[in-house]
Structures are given as structure tokens and as C-alpha cells.
Amino acid sequence: MSVNRPFYFGTNVKMTHTPEDTRIFLQMLTELGEELPADVRLFYLPPYTSLHLRGCSSLPSSVWLGAQNMHEDEWGAYTGEISAAMLRELGVELVLLGHSERRERYNETDEGVNRKVQAAVANGLKFILCIGETEREKRCGVARETLSRQLKMALHGLAACHLSKVHIAYEPVWAIGEKGSSAPPGHVAKMHAWIRNVLEELYPQESASVPILYGGSVNEQNCAELARTPLVDGLFVGRAVWDAENFRKVLYLSLASRMDKIES
Ligand code: PGA
């Protein structure tokens, strides 16, 4: 597969990220979007309370503002929940689905993620689908089974004509957050190859363009190697880029490494 594919880079910022923090990020992303090569796509997923600022920004089309979650139903008695149509009305173009923190702490099931996938597509939203094995699943040798199940169940019933909305983030649960440490590039390459095979099994003709990102403790030290790992189409970064300047720094280190790989 060509390394000359679009490169995706973005973050889901923490719960305490305020609208003022979002203003700073949007300003930085607008500048970045204008200076970066056309094949770079950036995404930024702030808390719900910042999404209205989409309307006050002039983000270029290569930068997507997204939500960290949404409810799967169009309407109903769900106090406190946010629907896909509500996101759409704010100008949001992307939504994160199935993050492991939601699967673990809010009991999100594969069936529930599938309903969110259907709702996202019905409302014209692109989505990033997070999949990844736990430490125990890795230890017991069933990581691939987990990835297959999560992928097949989340995408069940999704017509191939909607594949342009789909972005996969491989985020091993053991690699995410303060207690995690990044997956070794060799492991990432193997798992991305597996995910690519499952996508091909599901959509034999059309799946090649679906990007597969890696996430889990990406930082300034390891981003260059991960960005040039085979079959990695982008990086999904947390803590290391919650500060706007660090976002810029880690992005540029990743892009430089990617560029070296294309030239060598
Ligand atoms: P991390 O977060 O980069 O801080 O491990 C990744 C994530 O939240 O998905």
C-alpha cells in the first residue's frame, strides 16, 4: 500500500478544556490548516460545551471539529444526552465513537456503537471508530479476535457507499492514558495489517481508502517512529498535545518523519 496517503492527526482534549482553551486551539488549527500540505487532515475533539465555537471559526476544510460522543437515538426521554442532529446543527462534522473509556466506564456495547454508527451516517457525520484490545485480551492471545468483533459489530449493516465517513483508530486499551505505555511499532504494524484484512473481508472492493490511525500514549519522543510505521495512516493523540503549542510540535515531528519515509 502506498505511503502517499493522506495523513491524519488530531486529539480528544480533556474534560477540563474550556471554551477559552478551544478559542486558542481553533486559532492555531486555522493557521496550521492554511500552512500544511493538502494531504494532511487535522481533527480536534473538544467537550460539548465548546462545539458552538465552530460557528465563530473559519477552519479550512482540511480541519475537522468533532464531538467526543453522541447518543444513538434521534429523540426520546434521555435527559442530558446529545443527538447526531444536534451536533450537525452546530456545524460539527465528525464524531468519536466507541472510545475505550466509554466502553469501560459507561458500559458501551458493540451493539450500542453500531447504533451510533448508523445515526452518524444518517446525519451525514464522519466518525472515528475506536477499537482495541485490553491487556488481558492481549495476554490471552485474543487481541485479533477482539478487533474483528469490534469492527464487524460496529460496521454491521453499513453500506459500502458510506465508507468515506469511516475512520478507524486502533487504540489498545493498555496503551492509553497515564497508566499506559505506547504500543511498540512492530505490534502496531501487525494489528493494523489485521484490521486492514478485516476491512477487506467486509468490503472487498472499497475498503482500501478507509484510514487506520494509531492512538495510545503517542508523544514527542515516539511520534516520529509511529508516524512512519507501515500501515499507519495517522495518529490520535491525547495528553501529549493538549497544549496548543505541543500539538503543533508533535504534528510537525510526525510529518517530518513521514516525509523522510516517502523520500527514502
Ligand atoms: P493518550 O490518550 O495519548 O493520552 O494515551 C489517547 C486517548 O485518549 O485515546
Coordinates of C-alpha atoms and ligand atoms in Angstrom, one line a residue:
M1 CA 0.0 0.0 0.0
S2 CA 1.3 3.5 -0.9
V3 CA 2.7 5.7 1.9
N4 CA 1.5 8.6 -0.1
R5 CA -1.9 8.5 1.5
P6 CA -3.5 11.4 3.5
F7 CA -2.1 11.7 7.0
Y8 CA -4.5 12.2 9.8
F9 CA -3.6 13.9 13.1
G10 CA -5.7 15.0 16.0
T11 CA -6.7 14.9 19.6
N12 CA -9.6 14.5 22.0
V13 CA -8.9 17.0 24.7
K14 CA -9.6 16.5 28.4
M15 CA -12.9 17.3 30.2
T16 CA -11.5 20.5 31.8
H17 CA -10.7 22.0 28.4
T18 CA -12.8 25.3 28.4
P19 CA -14.3 27.4 25.6
E20 CA -11.4 29.8 26.1
D21 CA -8.9 26.9 25.5
T22 CA -10.9 26.0 22.4
R23 CA -10.6 29.5 21.0
I24 CA -6.8 29.2 21.3
F25 CA -6.9 25.8 19.6
L26 CA -9.2 26.9 16.8
Q27 CA -6.9 29.9 16.1
M28 CA -3.9 27.6 15.9
L29 CA -5.7 25.0 13.8
T30 CA -6.9 27.6 11.3
E31 CA -3.2 28.8 10.9
L32 CA -2.0 25.2 10.6
G33 CA -4.7 24.2 8.1
E34 CA -3.5 27.1 5.9
E35 CA 0.2 26.2 6.0
L36 CA 0.1 22.4 5.8
P37 CA 0.3 20.3 2.6
A38 CA -3.1 19.4 1.1
D39 CA -2.8 15.7 2.1
V40 CA -2.8 16.4 5.9
R41 CA -6.1 16.2 7.7
L42 CA -6.4 17.5 11.3
F43 CA -9.2 16.8 13.8
Y44 CA -9.9 18.3 17.1
L45 CA -12.5 16.9 19.5
P46 CA -13.3 19.3 22.4
P47 CA -16.0 18.8 25.0
Y48 CA -19.7 19.5 24.0
T49 CA -19.5 22.9 25.8
S50 CA -17.0 24.2 23.2
L51 CA -18.7 22.9 20.0
H52 CA -20.8 26.0 19.4
L53 CA -17.5 27.9 18.7
R54 CA -17.4 26.1 15.3
G55 CA -19.7 28.8 14.1
C56 CA -17.2 31.6 15.0
S57 CA -14.2 30.0 13.4
S58 CA -13.1 29.9 9.8
L59 CA -11.5 26.5 9.8
P60 CA -10.2 25.3 6.4
S61 CA -11.8 22.2 5.0
S62 CA -8.8 20.1 6.0
V63 CA -9.5 20.7 9.7
W64 CA -12.5 18.9 11.3
L65 CA -14.1 19.8 14.6
G66 CA -15.8 16.8 16.2
A67 CA -17.6 15.6 19.3
Q68 CA -16.3 13.0 21.7
N69 CA -19.6 11.1 21.8
M70 CA -23.3 11.3 21.0
H71 CA -26.5 9.4 21.7
E72 CA -27.6 6.8 19.2
D73 CA -31.3 7.8 19.1
E74 CA -32.8 10.7 17.2
W75 CA -35.1 11.6 20.1
G76 CA -36.5 10.2 23.3
A77 CA -36.5 10.7 27.1
Y78 CA -32.7 10.8 27.5
T79 CA -32.1 13.7 29.8
G80 CA -28.6 15.1 29.3
E81 CA -27.9 13.4 26.1
I82 CA -26.9 14.9 22.7
S83 CA -28.1 13.6 19.4
A84 CA -26.4 13.5 16.0
A85 CA -28.8 16.1 14.6
M86 CA -27.9 18.5 17.4
L87 CA -24.2 18.1 16.5
R88 CA -24.9 18.6 12.9
E89 CA -26.8 21.8 13.5
L90 CA -23.7 23.3 15.3
G91 CA -21.7 22.6 12.2
V92 CA -19.8 19.7 13.7
E93 CA -18.6 17.3 11.0
L94 CA -17.1 14.4 12.9
V95 CA -17.9 12.3 16.0
L96 CA -15.8 9.9 18.0
L97 CA -17.5 6.5 18.6
G98 CA -16.6 3.6 20.9
H99 CA -13.6 5.2 22.8
S100 CA -12.4 2.6 25.3
E101 CA -13.2 4.9 28.3
R102 CA -16.8 4.9 27.2
R103 CA -16.9 1.2 26.6
E104 CA -15.3 0.6 30.0
R105 CA -16.9 3.3 32.2
Y106 CA -20.2 3.8 30.5
N107 CA -20.8 0.2 29.5
E108 CA -21.0 0.9 25.8
T109 CA -21.6 -2.3 23.9
D110 CA -20.7 -3.2 20.4
E111 CA -24.4 -3.1 19.6
G112 CA -24.7 0.4 21.0
V113 CA -21.7 1.5 19.0
N114 CA -23.3 0.1 15.9
R115 CA -26.4 2.1 16.5
K116 CA -24.3 5.2 16.9
V117 CA -22.6 4.4 13.6
Q118 CA -26.0 4.2 11.9
A119 CA -27.1 7.5 13.5
A120 CA -23.9 9.3 12.5
V121 CA -24.2 8.2 8.9
A122 CA -27.9 9.1 8.7
N123 CA -27.0 12.6 9.8
G124 CA -24.1 13.0 7.4
L125 CA -21.4 12.9 10.1
K126 CA -18.0 11.3 9.6
F127 CA -16.8 9.2 12.5
I128 CA -13.7 7.8 14.1
L129 CA -14.4 4.4 15.4
C130 CA -12.1 3.3 18.3
I131 CA -11.2 -0.3 18.7
G132 CA -8.6 -2.0 20.8
E133 CA -7.8 -5.0 23.0
T134 CA -7.4 -4.9 26.7
E135 CA -4.2 -6.0 28.5
R136 CA -5.9 -9.3 29.4
E137 CA -7.1 -10.0 25.9
K138 CA -3.5 -9.4 24.6
R139 CA -2.1 -11.7 27.3
C140 CA -4.6 -14.4 26.4
G141 CA -3.8 -14.2 22.7
V142 CA -7.2 -13.0 21.6
A143 CA -6.4 -9.4 20.5
R144 CA -7.2 -10.1 16.9
E145 CA -10.5 -11.7 17.8
T146 CA -11.4 -8.6 19.8
L147 CA -10.5 -6.3 16.9
S148 CA -12.5 -8.4 14.5
R149 CA -15.6 -8.5 16.7
Q150 CA -15.5 -4.8 17.5
L151 CA -15.1 -3.9 13.8
K152 CA -17.6 -6.3 12.4
M153 CA -20.3 -5.4 15.0
A154 CA -19.7 -1.7 14.8
L155 CA -19.9 -1.6 11.0
H156 CA -22.7 -4.2 10.7
G157 CA -25.3 -3.1 8.1
L158 CA -23.2 -0.2 6.9
A159 CA -23.4 0.1 3.1
A160 CA -20.2 0.5 1.2
C161 CA -21.3 3.8 -0.2
H162 CA -20.8 5.3 3.4
L163 CA -17.2 4.2 3.8
S164 CA -15.9 7.7 3.1
K165 CA -17.3 8.5 6.6
V166 CA -15.3 5.8 8.3
H167 CA -12.0 6.3 10.1
I168 CA -10.6 3.6 12.4
A169 CA -8.5 4.4 15.4
Y170 CA -6.6 1.4 16.8
E171 CA -6.2 2.2 20.5
P172 CA -5.0 -0.7 22.6
V173 CA -6.6 -0.1 26.0
W174 CA -3.3 -1.0 27.8
A175 CA -1.6 1.8 25.9
I176 CA -3.9 4.7 26.7
G177 CA -3.6 7.2 29.4
E178 CA -1.3 7.8 32.4
K179 CA -1.1 4.1 33.3
G180 CA -0.4 3.1 29.7
S181 CA 2.7 3.0 27.5
S182 CA 2.7 3.2 23.8
A183 CA 2.4 0.0 21.8
P184 CA 5.7 -1.0 20.1
P185 CA 5.7 -0.1 16.3
G186 CA 6.0 -3.8 15.4
H187 CA 2.8 -4.6 17.3
V188 CA 1.1 -1.6 15.7
A189 CA 2.1 -2.7 12.2
K190 CA 0.8 -6.2 12.9
M191 CA -2.5 -5.1 14.3
H192 CA -3.1 -2.5 11.5
A193 CA -2.5 -5.3 9.0
W194 CA -5.1 -7.4 10.7
I195 CA -7.6 -4.5 10.8
R196 CA -6.9 -3.9 7.1
N197 CA -7.7 -7.6 6.4
V198 CA -11.0 -7.5 8.3
L199 CA -12.0 -4.3 6.4
E200 CA -11.2 -6.1 3.1
E201 CA -13.2 -9.1 4.2
L202 CA -16.2 -6.8 4.9
Y203 CA -15.8 -4.5 1.8
P204 CA -13.7 -6.4 -0.7
Q205 CA -13.8 -3.6 -3.3
E206 CA -14.0 -0.4 -1.4
S207 CA -12.1 -0.6 1.9
A208 CA -8.6 0.5 0.8
S209 CA -9.3 4.1 1.4
V210 CA -10.5 3.8 5.0
P211 CA -7.8 5.3 7.2
I212 CA -6.4 3.4 10.2
L213 CA -4.9 5.6 12.9
Y214 CA -2.9 4.6 15.9
G215 CA -3.6 6.0 19.4
G216 CA -2.3 5.4 22.9
S217 CA 0.5 7.3 24.6
V218 CA 1.8 9.0 21.5
N219 CA 4.2 11.7 22.4
E220 CA 7.1 13.9 21.3
Q221 CA 9.6 11.0 21.7
N222 CA 7.7 8.2 19.9
C223 CA 5.6 10.1 17.3
A224 CA 8.2 10.0 14.6
E225 CA 8.6 6.3 14.7
L226 CA 4.9 5.6 14.9
A227 CA 4.1 8.1 12.0
R228 CA 6.4 6.1 9.7
T229 CA 5.2 2.6 10.9
P230 CA 3.8 0.6 8.0
L231 CA 0.0 0.8 7.5
V232 CA -0.3 3.8 10.0
D233 CA -2.4 6.5 8.3
G234 CA -2.4 8.9 11.2
L235 CA -2.0 9.5 14.9
F236 CA -4.7 10.0 17.5
V237 CA -3.0 11.8 20.4
G238 CA -4.2 12.6 23.9
R239 CA -2.2 14.1 26.8
A240 CA 0.9 15.0 24.8
V241 CA -0.9 17.6 22.7
W242 CA -3.5 19.1 25.0
D243 CA -1.4 22.3 24.9
A244 CA -1.8 24.0 21.5
E245 CA 2.0 24.6 21.1
N246 CA 2.7 20.9 21.8
F247 CA 0.1 20.0 19.3
R248 CA 2.0 21.9 16.7
K249 CA 5.3 20.4 17.8
V250 CA 4.2 16.7 17.8
L251 CA 2.4 17.2 14.5
Y252 CA 5.5 18.7 12.8
L253 CA 7.8 15.9 14.1
S254 CA 5.3 13.3 12.8
L255 CA 5.0 15.0 9.4
A256 CA 8.8 15.3 9.0
S257 CA 9.3 11.6 9.8
R258 CA 6.5 10.7 7.3
M259 CA 8.1 12.9 4.6
D260 CA 11.5 11.2 5.2
K261 CA 9.8 7.9 4.7
I262 CA 8.2 8.9 1.4
E263 CA 11.5 10.3 0.1
S264 CA 13.7 7.4 1.2
Ligands
PGA1 P1 -3.2 9.3 25.4 O1 -4.8 9.3 25.1 O2 -2.5 9.7 24.2 O3 -3.1 10.3 26.5 O4 -2.8 7.9 25.8 C1 -5.3 8.6 24.0 C2 -6.8 8.6 24.0 O5 -7.4 9.2 24.9 O6 -7.4 8.0 23.2

